[in-house]
PDB file of C-alpha atoms and ligand atoms in Angstrom:
ATOM      1  CA  UNK A  93      -2.300  91.653 -28.178  1.00 95.00           C
ATOM      2  CA  UNK A  94      -0.889  92.395 -31.746  1.00 98.00           C
ATOM      3  CA  UNK A  95      -3.463  90.907 -34.015  1.00 98.00           C
ATOM      4  CA  UNK A  96      -6.553  93.166 -32.018  1.00 98.00           C
ATOM      5  CA  UNK A  97      -8.355  94.230 -35.275  1.00 98.00           C
ATOM      6  CA  UNK A  98      -7.532  91.672 -37.418  1.00 98.00           C
ATOM      7  CA  UNK A  99      -9.429  88.595 -38.513  1.00 98.00           C
ATOM      8  CA  UNK A 100      -8.056  84.950 -39.407  1.00 98.00           C
ATOM      9  CA  UNK A 101      -9.890  82.343 -41.069  1.00 99.00           C
ATOM     10  CA  UNK A 102      -8.107  78.706 -40.514  1.00 99.00           C
ATOM     11  CA  UNK A 103      -9.354  76.196 -42.337  1.00 98.00           C
ATOM     12  CA  UNK A 104      -9.943  72.766 -40.585  1.00 98.00           C
ATOM     13  CA  UNK A 105      -9.448  74.011 -37.290  1.00 98.00           C
ATOM     14  CA  UNK A 106     -11.878  71.927 -35.221  1.00 97.00           C
ATOM     15  CA  UNK A 107      -9.325  69.832 -34.141  1.00 95.00           C
ATOM     16  CA  UNK A 108      -5.270  69.212 -34.240  1.00 95.00           C
ATOM     17  CA  UNK A 109      -2.852  72.046 -35.391  1.00 97.00           C
ATOM     18  CA  UNK A 110      -5.851  74.316 -36.783  1.00 98.00           C
ATOM     19  CA  UNK A 111      -7.311  74.572 -33.462  1.00 98.00           C
ATOM     20  CA  UNK A 112      -3.757  75.590 -31.982  1.00 98.00           C
ATOM     21  CA  UNK A 113      -3.733  78.137 -34.767  1.00 98.00           C
ATOM     22  CA  UNK A 114      -6.757  79.610 -33.887  1.00 98.00           C
ATOM     23  CA  UNK A 115      -6.389  79.834 -30.281  1.00 98.00           C
ATOM     24  CA  UNK A 116      -3.092  81.599 -30.498  1.00 98.00           C
ATOM     25  CA  UNK A 117      -4.513  84.163 -32.997  1.00 98.00           C
ATOM     26  CA  UNK A 118      -7.209  84.434 -30.693  1.00 98.00           C
ATOM     27  CA  UNK A 119      -5.054  85.042 -27.557  1.00 98.00           C
ATOM     28  CA  UNK A 120      -3.424  87.886 -29.536  1.00 98.00           C
ATOM     29  CA  UNK A 121      -7.043  89.529 -30.279  1.00 98.00           C
ATOM     30  CA  UNK A 122      -7.864  88.544 -33.436  1.00 98.00           C
ATOM     31  CA  UNK A 123     -11.259  87.633 -34.626  1.00 98.00           C
ATOM     32  CA  UNK A 124     -11.428  84.343 -36.037  1.00 98.00           C
ATOM     33  CA  UNK A 125     -13.504  81.829 -38.355  1.00 98.00           C
ATOM     34  CA  UNK A 126     -12.845  78.323 -37.338  1.00 98.00           C
ATOM     35  CA  UNK A 127     -13.976  75.840 -40.154  1.00 98.00           C
ATOM     36  CA  UNK A 128     -14.011  71.667 -40.275  1.00 98.00           C
ATOM     37  CA  UNK A 129     -16.280  68.816 -39.073  1.00 98.00           C
ATOM     38  CA  UNK A 130     -17.045  67.224 -35.595  1.00 97.00           C
ATOM     39  CA  UNK A 131     -19.369  67.317 -32.794  1.00 97.00           C
ATOM     40  CA  UNK A 132     -21.739  70.536 -32.843  1.00 98.00           C
ATOM     41  CA  UNK A 133     -21.256  71.341 -29.133  1.00 98.00           C
ATOM     42  CA  UNK A 134     -17.674  70.492 -28.954  1.00 98.00           C
ATOM     43  CA  UNK A 135     -17.332  72.916 -31.586  1.00 98.00           C
ATOM     44  CA  UNK A 136     -19.443  75.385 -29.937  1.00 98.00           C
ATOM     45  CA  UNK A 137     -17.405  75.032 -26.870  1.00 98.00           C
ATOM     46  CA  UNK A 138     -14.412  75.919 -28.678  1.00 98.00           C
ATOM     47  CA  UNK A 139     -15.622  79.070 -30.393  1.00 98.00           C
ATOM     48  CA  UNK A 140     -17.031  80.166 -27.435  1.00 98.00           C
ATOM     49  CA  UNK A 141     -13.403  79.888 -25.942  1.00 98.00           C
ATOM     50  CA  UNK A 142     -11.981  81.581 -28.641  1.00 98.00           C
ATOM     51  CA  UNK A 143     -14.205  84.766 -28.036  1.00 98.00           C
ATOM     52  CA  UNK A 144     -13.318  84.646 -24.650  1.00 98.00           C
ATOM     53  CA  UNK A 145      -9.881  84.748 -25.108  1.00 98.00           C
ATOM     54  CA  UNK A 146      -9.648  87.451 -27.745  1.00 98.00           C
ATOM     55  CA  UNK A 147     -12.424  89.488 -26.327  1.00 97.00           C
ATOM     56  CA  UNK A 148     -13.499  89.561 -30.205  1.00 98.00           C
ATOM     57  CA  UNK A 149     -15.959  87.925 -32.350  1.00 98.00           C
ATOM     58  CA  UNK A 150     -15.367  84.036 -33.097  1.00 98.00           C
ATOM     59  CA  UNK A 151     -17.329  82.114 -36.071  1.00 98.00           C
ATOM     60  CA  UNK A 152     -17.811  78.597 -37.038  1.00 98.00           C
ATOM     61  CA  UNK A 153     -18.325  78.057 -40.755  1.00 98.00           C
ATOM     62  CA  UNK A 154     -19.082  74.696 -41.887  1.00 98.00           C
ATOM     63  CA  UNK A 155     -17.723  75.164 -45.408  1.00 98.00           C
ATOM     64  CA  UNK A 156     -16.825  71.361 -46.883  1.00 98.00           C
ATOM     65  CA  UNK A 157     -13.357  72.183 -48.634  1.00 98.00           C
ATOM     66  CA  UNK A 158     -14.206  70.083 -51.319  1.00 98.00           C
ATOM     67  CA  UNK A 159     -16.578  72.679 -52.390  1.00 98.00           C
ATOM     68  CA  UNK A 160     -15.395  75.881 -54.064  1.00 98.00           C
ATOM     69  CA  UNK A 161     -18.712  77.571 -53.887  1.00 98.00           C
ATOM     70  CA  UNK A 162     -18.691  77.029 -49.968  1.00 98.00           C
ATOM     71  CA  UNK A 163     -15.044  78.268 -49.837  1.00 98.00           C
ATOM     72  CA  UNK A 164     -16.076  81.523 -51.694  1.00 98.00           C
ATOM     73  CA  UNK A 165     -19.068  81.836 -49.254  1.00 98.00           C
ATOM     74  CA  UNK A 166     -17.036  81.371 -46.173  1.00 98.00           C
ATOM     75  CA  UNK A 167     -14.633  84.274 -47.234  1.00 98.00           C
ATOM     76  CA  UNK A 168     -17.736  86.686 -48.118  1.00 98.00           C
ATOM     77  CA  UNK A 169     -19.338  85.940 -44.917  1.00 98.00           C
ATOM     78  CA  UNK A 170     -16.051  86.721 -42.933  1.00 98.00           C
ATOM     79  CA  UNK A 171     -15.948  89.962 -44.649  1.00 98.00           C
ATOM     80  CA  UNK A 172     -19.471  90.984 -44.174  1.00 98.00           C
ATOM     81  CA  UNK A 173     -19.624  89.757 -40.533  1.00 98.00           C
ATOM     82  CA  UNK A 174     -15.901  90.502 -39.214  1.00 97.00           C
ATOM     83  CA  UNK A 175     -14.202  92.300 -41.891  1.00 96.00           C
ATOM     84  CA  UNK A 176     -11.030  91.021 -43.491  1.00 94.00           C
ATOM     85  CA  UNK A 177      -9.871  88.182 -43.807  1.00 98.00           C
ATOM     86  CA  UNK A 178      -6.609  89.915 -42.884  1.00 98.00           C
ATOM     87  CA  UNK A 179      -5.079  86.557 -42.399  1.00 98.00           C
ATOM     88  CA  UNK A 180      -5.892  82.713 -43.983  1.00 98.00           C
ATOM     89  CA  UNK A 181      -4.482  79.657 -42.806  1.00 99.00           C
ATOM     90  CA  UNK A 182      -4.990  76.704 -45.294  1.00 98.00           C
ATOM     91  CA  UNK A 183      -4.994  73.910 -42.864  1.00 98.00           C
ATOM     92  CA  UNK A 184      -7.651  71.500 -43.584  1.00 98.00           C
ATOM     93  CA  UNK A 185      -6.106  67.853 -44.552  1.00 97.00           C
ATOM     94  CA  UNK A 186      -6.918  64.401 -44.853  1.00 95.00           C
ATOM     95  CA  UNK A 187      -4.735  61.441 -45.266  1.00 94.00           C
ATOM     96  CA  UNK A 188      -4.930  57.933 -46.306  1.00 94.00           C
ATOM     97  CA  UNK A 189      -2.265  55.299 -46.827  1.00 92.00           C
ATOM     98  CA  UNK A 190      -2.307  52.761 -49.454  1.00 94.00           C
ATOM     99  CA  UNK A 191      -0.300  51.459 -52.531  1.00 96.00           C
ATOM    100  CA  UNK A 192      -1.196  53.352 -55.542  1.00 98.00           C
ATOM    101  CA  UNK A 193      -2.878  50.077 -57.250  1.00 98.00           C
ATOM    102  CA  UNK A 194      -4.900  49.465 -54.120  1.00 97.00           C
ATOM    103  CA  UNK A 195      -5.602  53.386 -53.641  1.00 98.00           C
ATOM    104  CA  UNK A 196      -9.534  54.306 -53.891  1.00 98.00           C
ATOM    105  CA  UNK A 197      -9.932  56.775 -56.704  1.00 98.00           C
ATOM    106  CA  UNK A 198     -12.544  58.693 -54.452  1.00 98.00           C
ATOM    107  CA  UNK A 199      -9.877  59.005 -51.604  1.00 98.00           C
ATOM    108  CA  UNK A 200      -7.422  60.495 -54.030  1.00 98.00           C
ATOM    109  CA  UNK A 201      -9.926  62.899 -55.297  1.00 98.00           C
ATOM    110  CA  UNK A 202     -10.735  64.068 -51.907  1.00 98.00           C
ATOM    111  CA  UNK A 203      -6.989  64.486 -50.709  1.00 98.00           C
ATOM    112  CA  UNK A 204      -6.162  66.645 -53.643  1.00 98.00           C
ATOM    113  CA  UNK A 205      -9.550  68.630 -53.063  1.00 98.00           C
ATOM    114  CA  UNK A 206      -9.339  68.934 -49.613  1.00 98.00           C
ATOM    115  CA  UNK A 207      -5.431  69.227 -49.175  1.00 98.00           C
ATOM    116  CA  UNK A 208      -4.479  71.308 -52.462  1.00 98.00           C
ATOM    117  CA  UNK A 209      -7.280  72.731 -54.478  1.00 99.00           C
ATOM    118  CA  UNK A 210      -9.171  74.470 -51.098  1.00 99.00           C
ATOM    119  CA  UNK A 211      -6.086  76.655 -50.810  1.00 99.00           C
ATOM    120  CA  UNK A 212      -6.194  77.789 -54.392  1.00 99.00           C
ATOM    121  CA  UNK A 213     -10.167  78.744 -53.777  1.00 99.00           C
ATOM    122  CA  UNK A 214      -9.336  80.227 -50.627  1.00 99.00           C
ATOM    123  CA  UNK A 215      -6.496  82.455 -51.909  1.00 99.00           C
ATOM    124  CA  UNK A 216      -8.473  83.380 -55.026  1.00 98.00           C
ATOM    125  CA  UNK A 217     -11.257  84.447 -52.662  1.00 98.00           C
ATOM    126  CA  UNK A 218      -9.030  86.233 -50.009  1.00 98.00           C
ATOM    127  CA  UNK A 219      -6.531  88.022 -52.307  1.00 98.00           C
ATOM    128  CA  UNK A 220      -8.602  90.599 -53.777  1.00 98.00           C
ATOM    129  CA  UNK A 221      -9.834  91.656 -50.227  1.00 98.00           C
ATOM    130  CA  UNK A 222      -6.049  91.703 -48.936  1.00 98.00           C
ATOM    131  CA  UNK A 223      -4.821  93.636 -51.645  1.00 98.00           C
ATOM    132  CA  UNK A 224      -7.587  96.482 -51.171  1.00 98.00           C
ATOM    133  CA  UNK A 225      -6.145  96.823 -47.513  1.00 97.00           C
ATOM    134  CA  UNK A 226      -2.384  96.599 -48.736  1.00 98.00           C
ATOM    135  CA  UNK A 227      -1.831  93.740 -45.957  1.00 98.00           C
ATOM    136  CA  UNK A 228      -2.174  89.927 -45.766  1.00 98.00           C
ATOM    137  CA  UNK A 229      -0.847  86.976 -44.298  1.00 98.00           C
ATOM    138  CA  UNK A 230      -1.259  83.888 -45.933  1.00 99.00           C
ATOM    139  CA  UNK A 231      -0.041  80.369 -44.292  1.00 99.00           C
ATOM    140  CA  UNK A 232      -0.517  76.993 -45.426  1.00 98.00           C
ATOM    141  CA  UNK A 233       0.197  73.888 -43.435  1.00 98.00           C
ATOM    142  CA  UNK A 234       2.239  71.605 -45.937  1.00 98.00           C
ATOM    143  CA  UNK A 235       4.494  68.909 -44.792  1.00 98.00           C
ATOM    144  CA  UNK A 236       8.025  67.357 -44.731  1.00 98.00           C
ATOM    145  CA  UNK A 237       5.871  65.595 -47.407  1.00 98.00           C
ATOM    146  CA  UNK A 238       6.074  68.688 -49.723  1.00 98.00           C
ATOM    147  CA  UNK A 239       9.742  68.221 -49.784  1.00 98.00           C
ATOM    148  CA  UNK A 240      10.264  64.430 -49.688  1.00 97.00           C
ATOM    149  CA  UNK A 241       8.213  61.324 -50.231  1.00 97.00           C
ATOM    150  CA  UNK A 242       6.969  58.059 -48.431  1.00 93.00           C
ATOM    151  CA  UNK A 243       5.871  55.106 -49.915  1.00 94.00           C
ATOM    152  CA  UNK A 244       1.694  54.515 -49.873  1.00 94.00           C
ATOM    153  CA  UNK A 245       0.938  58.295 -49.659  1.00 96.00           C
ATOM    154  CA  UNK A 246       1.157  59.459 -53.245  1.00 98.00           C
ATOM    155  CA  UNK A 247      -2.168  61.444 -53.015  1.00 98.00           C
ATOM    156  CA  UNK A 248      -0.742  63.327 -49.945  1.00 98.00           C
ATOM    157  CA  UNK A 249       2.770  63.862 -51.404  1.00 98.00           C
ATOM    158  CA  UNK A 250       1.528  64.932 -54.722  1.00 98.00           C
ATOM    159  CA  UNK A 251      -0.775  67.459 -53.010  1.00 98.00           C
ATOM    160  CA  UNK A 252       1.851  69.079 -50.512  1.00 98.00           C
ATOM    161  CA  UNK A 253       4.276  69.277 -53.124  1.00 98.00           C
ATOM    162  CA  UNK A 254       1.575  71.149 -55.100  1.00 98.00           C
ATOM    163  CA  UNK A 255       1.015  73.249 -52.163  1.00 98.00           C
ATOM    164  CA  UNK A 256       4.560  74.535 -51.793  1.00 98.00           C
ATOM    165  CA  UNK A 257       4.707  75.349 -55.683  1.00 98.00           C
ATOM    166  CA  UNK A 258       1.368  77.487 -54.880  1.00 98.00           C
ATOM    167  CA  UNK A 259       2.809  79.212 -52.067  1.00 99.00           C
ATOM    168  CA  UNK A 260       5.881  80.198 -54.432  1.00 98.00           C
ATOM    169  CA  UNK A 261       3.549  81.465 -57.082  1.00 99.00           C
ATOM    170  CA  UNK A 262       1.014  83.268 -55.097  1.00 99.00           C
ATOM    171  CA  UNK A 263       4.187  85.105 -53.129  1.00 99.00           C
ATOM    172  CA  UNK A 264       5.412  86.409 -56.516  1.00 98.00           C
ATOM    173  CA  UNK A 265       2.033  87.503 -57.382  1.00 98.00           C
ATOM    174  CA  UNK A 266       1.062  89.350 -54.243  1.00 98.00           C
ATOM    175  CA  UNK A 267       4.862  90.695 -53.216  1.00 98.00           C
ATOM    176  CA  UNK A 268       4.067  94.133 -53.671  1.00 98.00           C
ATOM    177  CA  UNK A 269       0.799  94.278 -51.821  1.00 98.00           C
ATOM    178  CA  UNK A 270       2.141  93.819 -48.158  1.00 98.00           C
ATOM    179  CA  UNK A 271       0.755  90.234 -48.520  1.00 98.00           C
ATOM    180  CA  UNK A 272       3.115  87.332 -47.675  1.00 99.00           C
ATOM    181  CA  UNK A 273       2.626  83.841 -48.678  1.00 99.00           C
ATOM    182  CA  UNK A 274       4.397  81.006 -46.749  1.00 99.00           C
ATOM    183  CA  UNK A 275       4.077  77.206 -45.872  1.00 98.00           C
ATOM    184  CA  UNK A 276       4.851  75.760 -42.811  1.00 98.00           C
ATOM    185  CA  UNK A 277       5.867  71.863 -43.412  1.00 98.00           C
ATOM    186  CA  UNK A 278       5.820  69.754 -39.994  1.00 98.00           C
ATOM    187  CA  UNK A 279       7.116  66.726 -39.322  1.00 96.00           C
ATOM    188  CA  UNK A 280       5.146  64.240 -37.325  1.00 93.00           C
ATOM    189  CA  UNK A 281       2.755  66.106 -35.080  1.00 95.00           C
ATOM    190  CA  UNK A 282       0.492  63.914 -32.604  1.00 90.00           C
ATOM    191  CA  UNK A 283      -2.999  64.649 -33.761  1.00 88.00           C
ATOM    192  CA  UNK A 284      -5.845  62.623 -34.564  1.00 83.00           C
ATOM    193  CA  UNK A 285      -4.693  62.825 -38.390  1.00 78.00           C
ATOM    194  CA  UNK A 286      -1.432  60.893 -37.348  1.00 85.00           C
ATOM    195  CA  UNK A 287      -3.217  58.491 -34.846  1.00 87.00           C
ATOM    196  CA  UNK A 288      -5.740  57.710 -37.720  1.00 86.00           C
ATOM    197  CA  UNK A 289      -3.179  56.438 -39.817  1.00 82.00           C
ATOM    198  CA  UNK A 290      -1.675  53.702 -37.470  1.00 90.00           C
ATOM    199  CA  UNK A 291      -4.109  50.966 -37.800  1.00 91.00           C
ATOM    200  CA  UNK A 292      -3.907  51.077 -41.561  1.00 85.00           C
ATOM    201  CA  UNK A 293       0.083  50.932 -41.238  1.00 86.00           C
ATOM    202  CA  UNK A 294      -0.095  48.184 -38.492  1.00 92.00           C
ATOM    203  CA  UNK A 295      -2.052  46.187 -40.932  1.00 88.00           C
ATOM    204  CA  UNK A 296      -0.048  46.859 -43.912  1.00 84.00           C
ATOM    205  CA  UNK A 297       3.449  46.390 -42.456  1.00 88.00           C
ATOM    206  CA  UNK A 298       2.313  43.451 -39.980  1.00 92.00           C
ATOM    207  CA  UNK A 299       3.284  45.573 -36.812  1.00 94.00           C
ATOM    208  CA  UNK A 300       2.368  46.578 -33.527  1.00 94.00           C
ATOM    209  CA  UNK A 301       1.093  50.261 -32.346  1.00 92.00           C
ATOM    210  CA  UNK A 302       4.442  50.623 -30.926  1.00 90.00           C
ATOM    211  CA  UNK A 303       6.421  49.521 -33.626  1.00 91.00           C
ATOM    212  CA  UNK A 304       4.592  51.652 -36.084  1.00 91.00           C
ATOM    213  CA  UNK A 305       4.839  54.632 -33.659  1.00 89.00           C
ATOM    214  CA  UNK A 306       8.940  54.094 -33.304  1.00 88.00           C
ATOM    215  CA  UNK A 307       9.757  52.351 -36.504  1.00 89.00           C
ATOM    216  CA  UNK A 308       7.942  53.997 -39.116  1.00 86.00           C
ATOM    217  CA  UNK A 309       6.819  57.418 -37.909  1.00 87.00           C
ATOM    218  CA  UNK A 310       9.549  58.495 -35.613  1.00 91.00           C
ATOM    219  CA  UNK A 311      12.191  56.723 -37.509  1.00 89.00           C
ATOM    220  CA  UNK A 312      12.026  59.748 -40.406  1.00 83.00           C
ATOM    221  CA  UNK A 313      12.476  62.249 -37.184  1.00 92.00           C
ATOM    222  CA  UNK A 314      16.145  62.472 -36.261  1.00 94.00           C
ATOM    223  CA  UNK A 315      14.961  64.127 -32.846  1.00 95.00           C
ATOM    224  CA  UNK A 316      12.824  61.210 -32.185  1.00 92.00           C
ATOM    225  CA  UNK A 317      10.164  63.261 -30.857  1.00 93.00           C
ATOM    226  CA  UNK A 318       6.969  64.246 -32.312  1.00 94.00           C
ATOM    227  CA  UNK A 319       6.491  68.096 -33.112  1.00 96.00           C
ATOM    228  CA  UNK A 320       4.043  69.602 -30.892  1.00 96.00           C
ATOM    229  CA  UNK A 321       1.069  71.561 -32.306  1.00 97.00           C
ATOM    230  CA  UNK A 322       1.900  74.816 -30.008  1.00 97.00           C
ATOM    231  CA  UNK A 323       5.447  74.412 -32.059  1.00 98.00           C
ATOM    232  CA  UNK A 324       3.774  74.704 -35.246  1.00 98.00           C
ATOM    233  CA  UNK A 325       1.185  77.395 -34.123  1.00 98.00           C
ATOM    234  CA  UNK A 326       3.828  79.543 -32.800  1.00 98.00           C
ATOM    235  CA  UNK A 327       5.798  79.711 -36.147  1.00 98.00           C
ATOM    236  CA  UNK A 328       2.449  80.852 -37.886  1.00 98.00           C
ATOM    237  CA  UNK A 329       2.045  83.574 -35.156  1.00 98.00           C
ATOM    238  CA  UNK A 330       5.298  84.976 -35.880  1.00 98.00           C
ATOM    239  CA  UNK A 331       4.847  85.164 -39.635  1.00 98.00           C
ATOM    240  CA  UNK A 332       1.653  87.512 -38.690  1.00 98.00           C
ATOM    241  CA  UNK A 333       4.180  90.066 -37.020  1.00 98.00           C
ATOM    242  CA  UNK A 334       5.553  92.892 -38.832  1.00 98.00           C
ATOM    243  CA  UNK A 335       9.067  91.754 -38.222  1.00 98.00           C
ATOM    244  CA  UNK A 336       8.105  88.771 -40.617  1.00 98.00           C
ATOM    245  CA  UNK A 337       7.091  90.850 -43.532  1.00 98.00           C
ATOM    246  CA  UNK A 338      10.289  89.983 -45.724  1.00 98.00           C
ATOM    247  CA  UNK A 339       9.247  86.429 -45.048  1.00 98.00           C
ATOM    248  CA  UNK A 340       7.363  85.349 -48.298  1.00 98.00           C
ATOM    249  CA  UNK A 341       7.242  82.363 -50.821  1.00 98.00           C
ATOM    250  CA  UNK A 342       9.079  80.228 -47.845  1.00 98.00           C
ATOM    251  CA  UNK A 343       8.854  76.591 -46.880  1.00 98.00           C
ATOM    252  CA  UNK A 344       9.639  76.374 -43.317  1.00 98.00           C
ATOM    253  CA  UNK A 345      10.557  73.328 -41.706  1.00 98.00           C
ATOM    254  CA  UNK A 346       9.242  72.124 -38.430  1.00 98.00           C
ATOM    255  CA  UNK A 347      10.360  68.599 -38.562  1.00 97.00           C
ATOM    256  CA  UNK A 348      12.712  67.518 -36.059  1.00 97.00           C
ATOM    257  CA  UNK A 349      15.527  67.337 -38.513  1.00 97.00           C
ATOM    258  CA  UNK A 350      13.732  65.157 -40.939  1.00 96.00           C
ATOM    259  CA  UNK A 351      14.406  66.896 -44.250  1.00 97.00           C
ATOM    260  CA  UNK A 352      18.227  67.320 -43.198  1.00 96.00           C
ATOM    261  CA  UNK A 353      19.029  63.921 -43.902  1.00 88.00           C
TER     262      UNK A 353
HETATM  263  P1  NAD B1356      -6.671  66.682 -37.793  1.00 53.49           P
HETATM  264  O1  NAD B1356      -7.374  65.233 -38.311  1.00 53.49           O
HETATM  265  O2  NAD B1356      -6.518  66.831 -36.223  1.00 53.49           O
HETATM  266  O3  NAD B1356      -7.439  68.002 -38.471  1.00 53.49           O
HETATM  267  C1  NAD B1356      -7.839  68.048 -39.917  1.00 53.49           C
HETATM  268  C2  NAD B1356      -9.001  69.208 -39.851  1.00 53.49           C
HETATM  269  O4  NAD B1356      -9.422  69.410 -40.972  1.00 53.49           O
HETATM  270  C3  NAD B1356     -10.184  68.881 -38.791  1.00 53.49           C
HETATM  271  O5  NAD B1356     -10.600  70.337 -38.385  1.00 53.49           O
HETATM  272  C4  NAD B1356     -11.100  68.619 -39.803  1.00 53.49           C
HETATM  273  O6  NAD B1356     -12.326  68.356 -39.592  1.00 53.49           O
HETATM  274  C5  NAD B1356     -10.695  69.315 -41.427  1.00 53.49           C
HETATM  275  N1  NAD B1356     -11.304  68.937 -42.536  1.00 53.49           N
HETATM  276  C6  NAD B1356     -11.259  67.486 -43.211  1.00 53.49           C
HETATM  277  N2  NAD B1356     -11.732  67.509 -44.186  1.00 53.49           N
HETATM  278  C7  NAD B1356     -12.490  68.448 -44.290  1.00 53.49           C
HETATM  279  C8  NAD B1356     -13.183  69.244 -45.066  1.00 53.49           C
HETATM  280  N3  NAD B1356     -13.720  68.387 -46.419  1.00 53.49           N
HETATM  281  N4  NAD B1356     -13.659  70.487 -45.200  1.00 53.49           N
HETATM  282  C9  NAD B1356     -13.270  71.286 -44.256  1.00 53.49           C
HETATM  283  N5  NAD B1356     -12.438  70.786 -43.073  1.00 53.49           N
HETATM  284  C10 NAD B1356     -12.198  69.461 -43.256  1.00 53.49           C
HETATM  285  O7  NAD B1356      -5.310  66.865 -38.590  1.00 53.49           O
HETATM  286  P2  NAD B1356      -3.934  67.616 -38.295  1.00 53.49           P
HETATM  287  O8  NAD B1356      -2.707  66.555 -38.014  1.00 53.49           O
HETATM  288  O9  NAD B1356      -4.175  68.667 -37.248  1.00 53.49           O
HETATM  289  O10 NAD B1356      -3.936  68.225 -39.662  1.00 53.49           O
HETATM  290  C11 NAD B1356      -4.074  69.715 -40.055  1.00 53.49           C
HETATM  291  C12 NAD B1356      -3.186  69.985 -41.453  1.00 53.49           C
HETATM  292  O11 NAD B1356      -1.641  69.581 -41.051  1.00 53.49           O
HETATM  293  C13 NAD B1356      -3.461  68.987 -42.358  1.00 53.49           C
HETATM  294  O12 NAD B1356      -3.026  69.720 -43.809  1.00 53.49           O
HETATM  295  C14 NAD B1356      -2.196  68.064 -42.430  1.00 53.49           C
HETATM  296  O13 NAD B1356      -1.823  67.536 -43.732  1.00 53.49           O
HETATM  297  C15 NAD B1356      -1.003  68.613 -41.997  1.00 53.49           C
HETATM  298  N6  NAD B1356       0.218  68.053 -41.397  1.00 53.49           N
HETATM  299  C16 NAD B1356      -0.211  67.364 -40.424  1.00 53.49           C
HETATM  300  C17 NAD B1356       0.652  66.557 -39.927  1.00 53.49           C
HETATM  301  C18 NAD B1356       0.977  65.574 -38.763  1.00 53.49           C
HETATM  302  O14 NAD B1356       1.707  64.902 -38.367  1.00 53.49           O
HETATM  303  N7  NAD B1356      -0.368  65.590 -37.950  1.00 53.49           N
HETATM  304  C19 NAD B1356       1.919  66.612 -40.377  1.00 53.49           C
HETATM  305  C20 NAD B1356       2.530  67.710 -41.268  1.00 53.49           C
HETATM  306  C21 NAD B1356       1.402  68.443 -41.797  1.00 53.49           C
END
């Protein structure tokens, strides 16, 4: 239980990769703040399970990552009720797949706000609290799309490349304060976010579901296997260990070899 006494906020943790980060942190004794949208009863079930696993508090905060004032209020609430945050994970994200000329402006704005700007506001709110403790771990879920592009994902690729640049900049700003700042860049992970883009891709390319999975998604991934949420979260957990204190400003790929090609 190496995270006993520490507090983590994970944005976008009501499902997928984010929920798995929260589970692994709680299993190591951390207090956690989970965040994101979804069915209230299902969220409460997950919150209670996290508390049972950690033996520490777990809170749910509904802050909308498009709203800077709600992000700041979530960090302040965490500090007031649980202490910390010692660990923040910028994970909330959405996707939309369309050619730039067909891309709705409201979807573009939402992707930039949720996938990129929210990480900046999270860091702005949390870093003074981490500097005061001379310890902190900042992890962002970027993507293979922080390193390479795919067609029809202009907003997402732009946001994820931005997140990689933000990671490097803030790593330099915090390097002497015991704070590390890194991003994890998964390839395709089987989560609701990936499942949801299959119908649009089927329509855009005139393909069956099987064809989209094998010829579009896994086409880029040399292992021909989806990455799993536990493989991604295990790396985040390692970044919280003392042995990882010299890993900062890094963009760590978990992509089955995708970006090696
Ligand atoms: P997911 O859809 O399962 O989870 C996304 C989470 O973000 C949910 O909890 C959702 O409620 C939350 N969210 C969405 N809009 C929000 C908002 N405005 N405010 C607060 N929370 C909001 O998706 P996932 O696949 O687990 O994705 C998590 C992260 O991993 C994203 O940043 C995504 O870009 C990244 N990622 C995913 C994959 C993949 O293949 N699944 C690959 C690389 C990177």
